[in-house]
Structures are given as C-alpha cells and as structure tokens.
C-alpha cells in the first residue's frame, strides 16, 4: 500500500512540475529560447505575408513584453487572424441626443485568436438647418479613434458627405499593433444625422 502511495505521489508531483513548465514556457523564456521563438516568429510573418499578400511587420525582439511571448502555434493563430480578419462595423443602438447634437460614436471590430478587438471612432461635427431638417455642415470639428486591445494609431482620413448632407462617410488610415505585430490598415465608418440633429 505504501509503495502504491509513493508511486501516486511521485506521479502527482511530476504532473504539477510539467504543468508549471508548460504554463511558464511562453512567458518565462531564457534569452536563448526567446531568440529561437523570435526566429520562428520571423518565419511565420514572412509566410503569412506571402500567403495573404500582406505587409505585417514584427517589432524588435528588445521591445517584446512578457505578455508578447507566445508559443509559435499561438503566435501563428494571431498573425493569421490579423492577415485574414476584416474590420466590420459594429451595430450601434440609436442614442438619445439633444437638438442639433454634434457628436457621435461608431465602432468596428474583428476577432484575433478568439479575442474581440474593437476600434472606436469619436466624431464631433456641426449641423445646420436645411429645408426644415438638420444636416451635417461640411466642417468637421474632430475625428479621433482608439482600440480596446493592442495599439491603434490614427494617421489620416478621407471623408465624403452624401445623402444631401445626412451621411458622413470616413475612410481612416492608421497602424494597428497587436502582440508586437504591426499592420498598416484602413477602417471605414459612417455617421448619420437625424432630422433633429442627433448624430448616430
């Protein structure tokens, strides 16, 4: 009986040790392991760019945070999603605003390795009265955006005012960084002005 107990205790200890090793393997790597992982990351980026005609870029190894170190399989999943997933508009619930409200919020999102990433765009506008209803003025006060995860840097945007001044379309160019992988990308959003000046 004691022999069986010793065997079970040894097996249990082994499982615990291996469990900790596997758990820590991606975040507590030696310098040599980090360099080996990074070399695999470079190959994954090159293969992904070639396969999907993308221009993803890997950050320098010196800048990697503890959380950025993933197993090559996890890293490949993230990079594949960055290359293949499109930013899609998030369905917004109509907000309640004051007469001639001049601000609104729109969002786009996509999935990266099972995580939902959202970029939120805040627009500030002027509205004017035209033929008995409010429409957008051609002048834009501001257009800013930020990401819920990773880092999004807005660099430029183009706009078009359509539908008799009721709709403002924006194509926003920027750079998105997730897990130290950089993607130069564009997102598109549209703001709508109601007859009473509520921007949605």
PDB file of C-alpha atoms in Angstrom:
ATOM      1  CA  UNK A   1       0.000   0.000   0.000  1.00  0.00           C
ATOM      2  CA  UNK A   2       2.868   2.349   0.912  1.00  0.00           C
ATOM      3  CA  UNK A   3       4.540   1.539  -2.383  1.00  0.00           C
ATOM      4  CA  UNK A   4       1.408   2.499  -4.350  1.00  0.00           C
ATOM      5  CA  UNK A   5       1.078   5.711  -2.334  1.00  0.00           C
ATOM      6  CA  UNK A   6       4.706   6.650  -3.101  1.00  0.00           C
ATOM      7  CA  UNK A   7       4.176   5.981  -6.805  1.00  0.00           C
ATOM      8  CA  UNK A   8       1.000   8.077  -6.905  1.00  0.00           C
ATOM      9  CA  UNK A   9       2.727  10.892  -5.008  1.00  0.00           C
ATOM     10  CA  UNK A  10       5.632  10.860  -7.464  1.00  0.00           C
ATOM     11  CA  UNK A  11       3.278  10.893 -10.456  1.00  0.00           C
ATOM     12  CA  UNK A  12       1.279  13.764  -8.985  1.00  0.00           C
ATOM     13  CA  UNK A  13       4.471  15.775  -8.384  1.00  0.00           C
ATOM     14  CA  UNK A  14       5.553  15.102 -11.958  1.00  0.00           C
ATOM     15  CA  UNK A  15       2.222  16.361 -13.335  1.00  0.00           C
ATOM     16  CA  UNK A  16       2.489  19.503 -11.241  1.00  0.00           C
ATOM     17  CA  UNK A  17       6.044  20.211 -12.395  1.00  0.00           C
ATOM     18  CA  UNK A  18       5.172  19.663 -16.061  1.00  0.00           C
ATOM     19  CA  UNK A  19       2.060  21.786 -15.631  1.00  0.00           C
ATOM     20  CA  UNK A  20       4.126  24.701 -14.335  1.00  0.00           C
ATOM     21  CA  UNK A  21       6.727  24.263 -17.054  1.00  0.00           C
ATOM     22  CA  UNK A  22       4.088  24.331 -19.784  1.00  0.00           C
ATOM     23  CA  UNK A  23       2.329  27.286 -18.222  1.00  0.00           C
ATOM     24  CA  UNK A  24       5.528  29.287 -17.863  1.00  0.00           C
ATOM     25  CA  UNK A  25       7.128  28.228 -21.133  1.00  0.00           C
ATOM     26  CA  UNK A  26       5.775  31.124 -23.195  1.00  0.00           C
ATOM     27  CA  UNK A  27       6.278  33.880 -20.624  1.00  0.00           C
ATOM     28  CA  UNK A  28       9.449  32.877 -18.747  1.00  0.00           C
ATOM     29  CA  UNK A  29      11.833  32.031 -21.551  1.00  0.00           C
ATOM     30  CA  UNK A  30      15.588  32.154 -21.376  1.00  0.00           C
ATOM     31  CA  UNK A  31      17.410  34.533 -23.745  1.00  0.00           C
ATOM     32  CA  UNK A  32      18.282  31.563 -25.969  1.00  0.00           C
ATOM     33  CA  UNK A  33      14.654  30.383 -26.052  1.00  0.00           C
ATOM     34  CA  UNK A  34      13.451  33.908 -26.834  1.00  0.00           C
ATOM     35  CA  UNK A  35      15.846  34.116 -29.765  1.00  0.00           C
ATOM     36  CA  UNK A  36      14.654  30.731 -31.047  1.00  0.00           C
ATOM     37  CA  UNK A  37      10.996  31.780 -30.717  1.00  0.00           C
ATOM     38  CA  UNK A  38      11.713  35.107 -32.403  1.00  0.00           C
ATOM     39  CA  UNK A  39      13.321  33.328 -35.363  1.00  0.00           C
ATOM     40  CA  UNK A  40      10.144  31.252 -35.713  1.00  0.00           C
ATOM     41  CA  UNK A  41       8.040  34.417 -35.475  1.00  0.00           C
ATOM     42  CA  UNK A  42      10.027  35.943 -38.347  1.00  0.00           C
ATOM     43  CA  UNK A  43       9.361  32.862 -40.489  1.00  0.00           C
ATOM     44  CA  UNK A  44       5.649  32.930 -39.600  1.00  0.00           C
ATOM     45  CA  UNK A  45       5.380  36.617 -40.566  1.00  0.00           C
ATOM     46  CA  UNK A  46       7.168  36.006 -43.875  1.00  0.00           C
ATOM     47  CA  UNK A  47       4.983  33.004 -44.739  1.00  0.00           C
ATOM     48  CA  UNK A  48       1.791  34.851 -43.787  1.00  0.00           C
ATOM     49  CA  UNK A  49       2.705  37.951 -45.802  1.00  0.00           C
ATOM     50  CA  UNK A  50       3.478  35.805 -48.824  1.00  0.00           C
ATOM     51  CA  UNK A  51       0.327  33.706 -48.499  1.00  0.00           C
ATOM     52  CA  UNK A  52      -2.125  36.570 -47.970  1.00  0.00           C
ATOM     53  CA  UNK A  53      -0.300  39.375 -49.809  1.00  0.00           C
ATOM     54  CA  UNK A  54       0.067  41.409 -46.621  1.00  0.00           C
ATOM     55  CA  UNK A  55       2.794  43.597 -45.166  1.00  0.00           C
ATOM     56  CA  UNK A  56       2.697  42.676 -41.482  1.00  0.00           C
ATOM     57  CA  UNK A  57       5.815  43.699 -39.583  1.00  0.00           C
ATOM     58  CA  UNK A  58       7.348  42.221 -36.444  1.00  0.00           C
ATOM     59  CA  UNK A  59       8.574  44.507 -33.689  1.00  0.00           C
ATOM     60  CA  UNK A  60      12.201  44.233 -32.491  1.00  0.00           C
ATOM     61  CA  UNK A  61      12.971  41.479 -30.013  1.00  0.00           C
ATOM     62  CA  UNK A  62      14.218  44.051 -27.485  1.00  0.00           C
ATOM     63  CA  UNK A  63      10.746  45.596 -27.324  1.00  0.00           C
ATOM     64  CA  UNK A  64       8.855  42.382 -26.569  1.00  0.00           C
ATOM     65  CA  UNK A  65       6.973  42.451 -23.285  1.00  0.00           C
ATOM     66  CA  UNK A  66       6.449  39.347 -21.142  1.00  0.00           C
ATOM     67  CA  UNK A  67       2.883  39.060 -22.468  1.00  0.00           C
ATOM     68  CA  UNK A  68       4.063  39.175 -26.084  1.00  0.00           C
ATOM     69  CA  UNK A  69       5.860  35.840 -25.859  1.00  0.00           C
ATOM     70  CA  UNK A  70       3.506  33.170 -27.187  1.00  0.00           C
ATOM     71  CA  UNK A  71       4.149  29.656 -28.341  1.00  0.00           C
ATOM     72  CA  UNK A  72       4.784  29.585 -32.109  1.00  0.00           C
ATOM     73  CA  UNK A  73       1.347  27.948 -32.573  1.00  0.00           C
ATOM     74  CA  UNK A  74      -0.392  30.720 -30.627  1.00  0.00           C
ATOM     75  CA  UNK A  75       1.615  33.373 -32.459  1.00  0.00           C
ATOM     76  CA  UNK A  76       0.703  31.859 -35.838  1.00  0.00           C
ATOM     77  CA  UNK A  77      -3.004  31.934 -34.915  1.00  0.00           C
ATOM     78  CA  UNK A  78      -2.769  35.623 -34.004  1.00  0.00           C
ATOM     79  CA  UNK A  79      -0.858  36.546 -37.167  1.00  0.00           C
ATOM     80  CA  UNK A  80      -3.196  34.542 -39.408  1.00  0.00           C
ATOM     81  CA  UNK A  81      -6.198  36.298 -37.887  1.00  0.00           C
ATOM     82  CA  UNK A  82      -4.546  39.700 -38.335  1.00  0.00           C
ATOM     83  CA  UNK A  83      -3.995  38.890 -42.007  1.00  0.00           C
ATOM     84  CA  UNK A  84      -7.404  37.395 -42.761  1.00  0.00           C
ATOM     85  CA  UNK A  85      -9.970  39.028 -40.475  1.00  0.00           C
ATOM     86  CA  UNK A  86     -11.625  42.213 -41.755  1.00  0.00           C
ATOM     87  CA  UNK A  87     -12.751  45.137 -39.635  1.00  0.00           C
ATOM     88  CA  UNK A  88     -16.554  45.093 -39.620  1.00  0.00           C
ATOM     89  CA  UNK A  89     -18.949  47.747 -38.410  1.00  0.00           C
ATOM     90  CA  UNK A  90     -20.498  47.181 -35.010  1.00  0.00           C
ATOM     91  CA  UNK A  91     -24.261  47.623 -34.992  1.00  0.00           C
ATOM     92  CA  UNK A  92     -24.973  50.675 -32.909  1.00  0.00           C
ATOM     93  CA  UNK A  93     -28.103  51.236 -30.877  1.00  0.00           C
ATOM     94  CA  UNK A  94     -29.637  54.629 -31.653  1.00  0.00           C
ATOM     95  CA  UNK A  95     -28.642  57.078 -28.975  1.00  0.00           C
ATOM     96  CA  UNK A  96     -30.742  59.758 -27.374  1.00  0.00           C
ATOM     97  CA  UNK A  97     -29.319  63.191 -28.070  1.00  0.00           C
ATOM     98  CA  UNK A  98     -30.216  66.829 -27.751  1.00  0.00           C
ATOM     99  CA  UNK A  99     -31.402  69.018 -30.576  1.00  0.00           C
ATOM    100  CA  UNK A 100     -28.566  69.618 -33.058  1.00  0.00           C
ATOM    101  CA  UNK A 101     -26.223  67.242 -31.226  1.00  0.00           C
ATOM    102  CA  UNK A 102     -22.786  67.487 -32.816  1.00  0.00           C
ATOM    103  CA  UNK A 103     -21.057  64.317 -31.675  1.00  0.00           C
ATOM    104  CA  UNK A 104     -21.352  60.597 -32.276  1.00  0.00           C
ATOM    105  CA  UNK A 105     -19.516  57.311 -31.843  1.00  0.00           C
ATOM    106  CA  UNK A 106     -19.005  54.413 -34.243  1.00  0.00           C
ATOM    107  CA  UNK A 107     -17.103  51.150 -33.817  1.00  0.00           C
ATOM    108  CA  UNK A 108     -15.573  48.401 -35.920  1.00  0.00           C
ATOM    109  CA  UNK A 109     -14.337  45.056 -34.614  1.00  0.00           C
ATOM    110  CA  UNK A 110     -12.689  41.789 -35.555  1.00  0.00           C
ATOM    111  CA  UNK A 111     -11.523  38.615 -33.843  1.00  0.00           C
ATOM    112  CA  UNK A 112      -7.851  37.912 -33.188  1.00  0.00           C
ATOM    113  CA  UNK A 113      -7.139  34.440 -31.839  1.00  0.00           C
ATOM    114  CA  UNK A 114     -10.512  34.324 -30.075  1.00  0.00           C
ATOM    115  CA  UNK A 115     -10.280  37.877 -28.705  1.00  0.00           C
ATOM    116  CA  UNK A 116     -12.658  40.611 -29.851  1.00  0.00           C
ATOM    117  CA  UNK A 117     -10.799  43.801 -30.720  1.00  0.00           C
ATOM    118  CA  UNK A 118     -12.789  47.000 -31.171  1.00  0.00           C
ATOM    119  CA  UNK A 119     -11.710  50.327 -32.626  1.00  0.00           C
ATOM    120  CA  UNK A 120     -13.983  53.161 -31.523  1.00  0.00           C
ATOM    121  CA  UNK A 121     -14.251  56.335 -33.589  1.00  0.00           C
ATOM    122  CA  UNK A 122     -15.456  59.575 -31.999  1.00  0.00           C
ATOM    123  CA  UNK A 123     -16.648  62.310 -34.318  1.00  0.00           C
ATOM    124  CA  UNK A 124     -17.514  65.899 -33.494  1.00  0.00           C
ATOM    125  CA  UNK A 125     -19.487  67.835 -36.098  1.00  0.00           C
ATOM    126  CA  UNK A 126     -21.519  70.956 -36.742  1.00  0.00           C
ATOM    127  CA  UNK A 127     -25.061  70.657 -38.058  1.00  0.00           C
ATOM    128  CA  UNK A 128     -27.082  73.255 -39.926  1.00  0.00           C
ATOM    129  CA  UNK A 129     -30.752  73.684 -40.694  1.00  0.00           C
ATOM    130  CA  UNK A 130     -31.646  72.981 -44.335  1.00  0.00           C
ATOM    131  CA  UNK A 131     -35.176  72.665 -45.746  1.00  0.00           C
ATOM    132  CA  UNK A 132     -36.663  72.159 -42.309  1.00  0.00           C
ATOM    133  CA  UNK A 133     -34.206  69.486 -41.082  1.00  0.00           C
ATOM    134  CA  UNK A 134     -30.720  69.318 -39.652  1.00  0.00           C
ATOM    135  CA  UNK A 135     -27.848  68.141 -41.866  1.00  0.00           C
ATOM    136  CA  UNK A 136     -24.074  67.958 -41.423  1.00  0.00           C
ATOM    137  CA  UNK A 137     -22.035  71.079 -42.026  1.00  0.00           C
ATOM    138  CA  UNK A 138     -19.036  70.402 -44.298  1.00  0.00           C
ATOM    139  CA  UNK A 139     -16.697  71.436 -41.469  1.00  0.00           C
ATOM    140  CA  UNK A 140     -15.541  68.638 -39.128  1.00  0.00           C
ATOM    141  CA  UNK A 141     -14.548  69.614 -35.592  1.00  0.00           C
ATOM    142  CA  UNK A 142     -12.583  66.466 -34.828  1.00  0.00           C
ATOM    143  CA  UNK A 143     -12.294  62.763 -35.575  1.00  0.00           C
ATOM    144  CA  UNK A 144     -10.405  60.565 -33.103  1.00  0.00           C
ATOM    145  CA  UNK A 145     -10.159  56.813 -32.560  1.00  0.00           C
ATOM    146  CA  UNK A 146      -8.710  54.223 -30.178  1.00  0.00           C
ATOM    147  CA  UNK A 147      -8.520  50.430 -29.780  1.00  0.00           C
ATOM    148  CA  UNK A 148      -9.851  48.288 -26.934  1.00  0.00           C
ATOM    149  CA  UNK A 149      -6.825  45.954 -27.167  1.00  0.00           C
ATOM    150  CA  UNK A 150      -3.425  46.437 -28.744  1.00  0.00           C
ATOM    151  CA  UNK A 151      -2.429  49.874 -30.028  1.00  0.00           C
ATOM    152  CA  UNK A 152      -4.176  51.784 -32.811  1.00  0.00           C
ATOM    153  CA  UNK A 153      -2.606  54.948 -34.253  1.00  0.00           C
ATOM    154  CA  UNK A 154      -4.829  57.049 -36.498  1.00  0.00           C
ATOM    155  CA  UNK A 155      -2.726  58.676 -39.221  1.00  0.00           C
ATOM    156  CA  UNK A 156      -5.127  60.205 -41.748  1.00  0.00           C
ATOM    157  CA  UNK A 157      -8.656  60.094 -43.076  1.00  0.00           C
ATOM    158  CA  UNK A 158     -10.680  60.956 -46.139  1.00  0.00           C
ATOM    159  CA  UNK A 159     -14.321  61.944 -45.910  1.00  0.00           C
ATOM    160  CA  UNK A 160     -17.341  62.255 -48.156  1.00  0.00           C
ATOM    161  CA  UNK A 161     -20.614  63.986 -47.368  1.00  0.00           C
ATOM    162  CA  UNK A 162     -23.533  62.251 -49.126  1.00  0.00           C
ATOM    163  CA  UNK A 163     -27.303  61.773 -48.984  1.00  0.00           C
ATOM    164  CA  UNK A 164     -27.999  65.501 -49.035  1.00  0.00           C
ATOM    165  CA  UNK A 165     -25.754  66.114 -46.043  1.00  0.00           C
ATOM    166  CA  UNK A 166     -27.348  63.417 -43.884  1.00  0.00           C
ATOM    167  CA  UNK A 167     -24.441  60.945 -44.018  1.00  0.00           C
ATOM    168  CA  UNK A 168     -20.707  61.427 -43.437  1.00  0.00           C
ATOM    169  CA  UNK A 169     -18.500  58.568 -44.633  1.00  0.00           C
ATOM    170  CA  UNK A 170     -14.923  58.222 -43.374  1.00  0.00           C
ATOM    171  CA  UNK A 171     -12.062  56.042 -44.556  1.00  0.00           C
ATOM    172  CA  UNK A 172      -9.467  56.155 -41.778  1.00  0.00           C
ATOM    173  CA  UNK A 173      -5.876  55.064 -42.296  1.00  0.00           C
ATOM    174  CA  UNK A 174      -3.630  54.024 -39.459  1.00  0.00           C
ATOM    175  CA  UNK A 175      -1.386  51.430 -37.884  1.00  0.00           C
ATOM    176  CA  UNK A 176      -2.522  48.663 -35.562  1.00  0.00           C
ATOM    177  CA  UNK A 177      -0.126  46.779 -33.288  1.00  0.00           C
ATOM    178  CA  UNK A 178      -1.151  43.550 -31.562  1.00  0.00           C
ATOM    179  CA  UNK A 179       1.290  41.215 -29.829  1.00  0.00           C
ATOM    180  CA  UNK A 180       4.166  43.263 -31.327  1.00  0.00           C
ATOM    181  CA  UNK A 181       2.948  42.666 -34.894  1.00  0.00           C
ATOM    182  CA  UNK A 182       2.300  45.828 -36.919  1.00  0.00           C
ATOM    183  CA  UNK A 183      -0.387  46.101 -39.590  1.00  0.00           C
ATOM    184  CA  UNK A 184      -0.926  49.205 -41.716  1.00  0.00           C
ATOM    185  CA  UNK A 185      -4.683  49.107 -42.231  1.00  0.00           C
ATOM    186  CA  UNK A 186      -7.807  51.133 -43.002  1.00  0.00           C
ATOM    187  CA  UNK A 187     -11.187  51.191 -41.312  1.00  0.00           C
ATOM    188  CA  UNK A 188     -14.446  52.678 -42.592  1.00  0.00           C
ATOM    189  CA  UNK A 189     -17.327  54.184 -40.604  1.00  0.00           C
ATOM    190  CA  UNK A 190     -20.415  56.263 -41.408  1.00  0.00           C
ATOM    191  CA  UNK A 191     -22.179  58.808 -39.210  1.00  0.00           C
ATOM    192  CA  UNK A 192     -25.843  59.735 -39.723  1.00  0.00           C
ATOM    193  CA  UNK A 193     -27.578  62.986 -38.827  1.00  0.00           C
ATOM    194  CA  UNK A 194     -31.257  62.756 -37.926  1.00  0.00           C
ATOM    195  CA  UNK A 195     -33.765  65.439 -38.809  1.00  0.00           C
ATOM    196  CA  UNK A 196     -33.386  66.905 -35.310  1.00  0.00           C
ATOM    197  CA  UNK A 197     -29.583  66.892 -35.364  1.00  0.00           C
ATOM    198  CA  UNK A 198     -28.929  63.677 -33.434  1.00  0.00           C
ATOM    199  CA  UNK A 199     -25.708  62.125 -34.731  1.00  0.00           C
ATOM    200  CA  UNK A 200     -25.619  58.325 -34.787  1.00  0.00           C
TER     201      UNK A 200
END
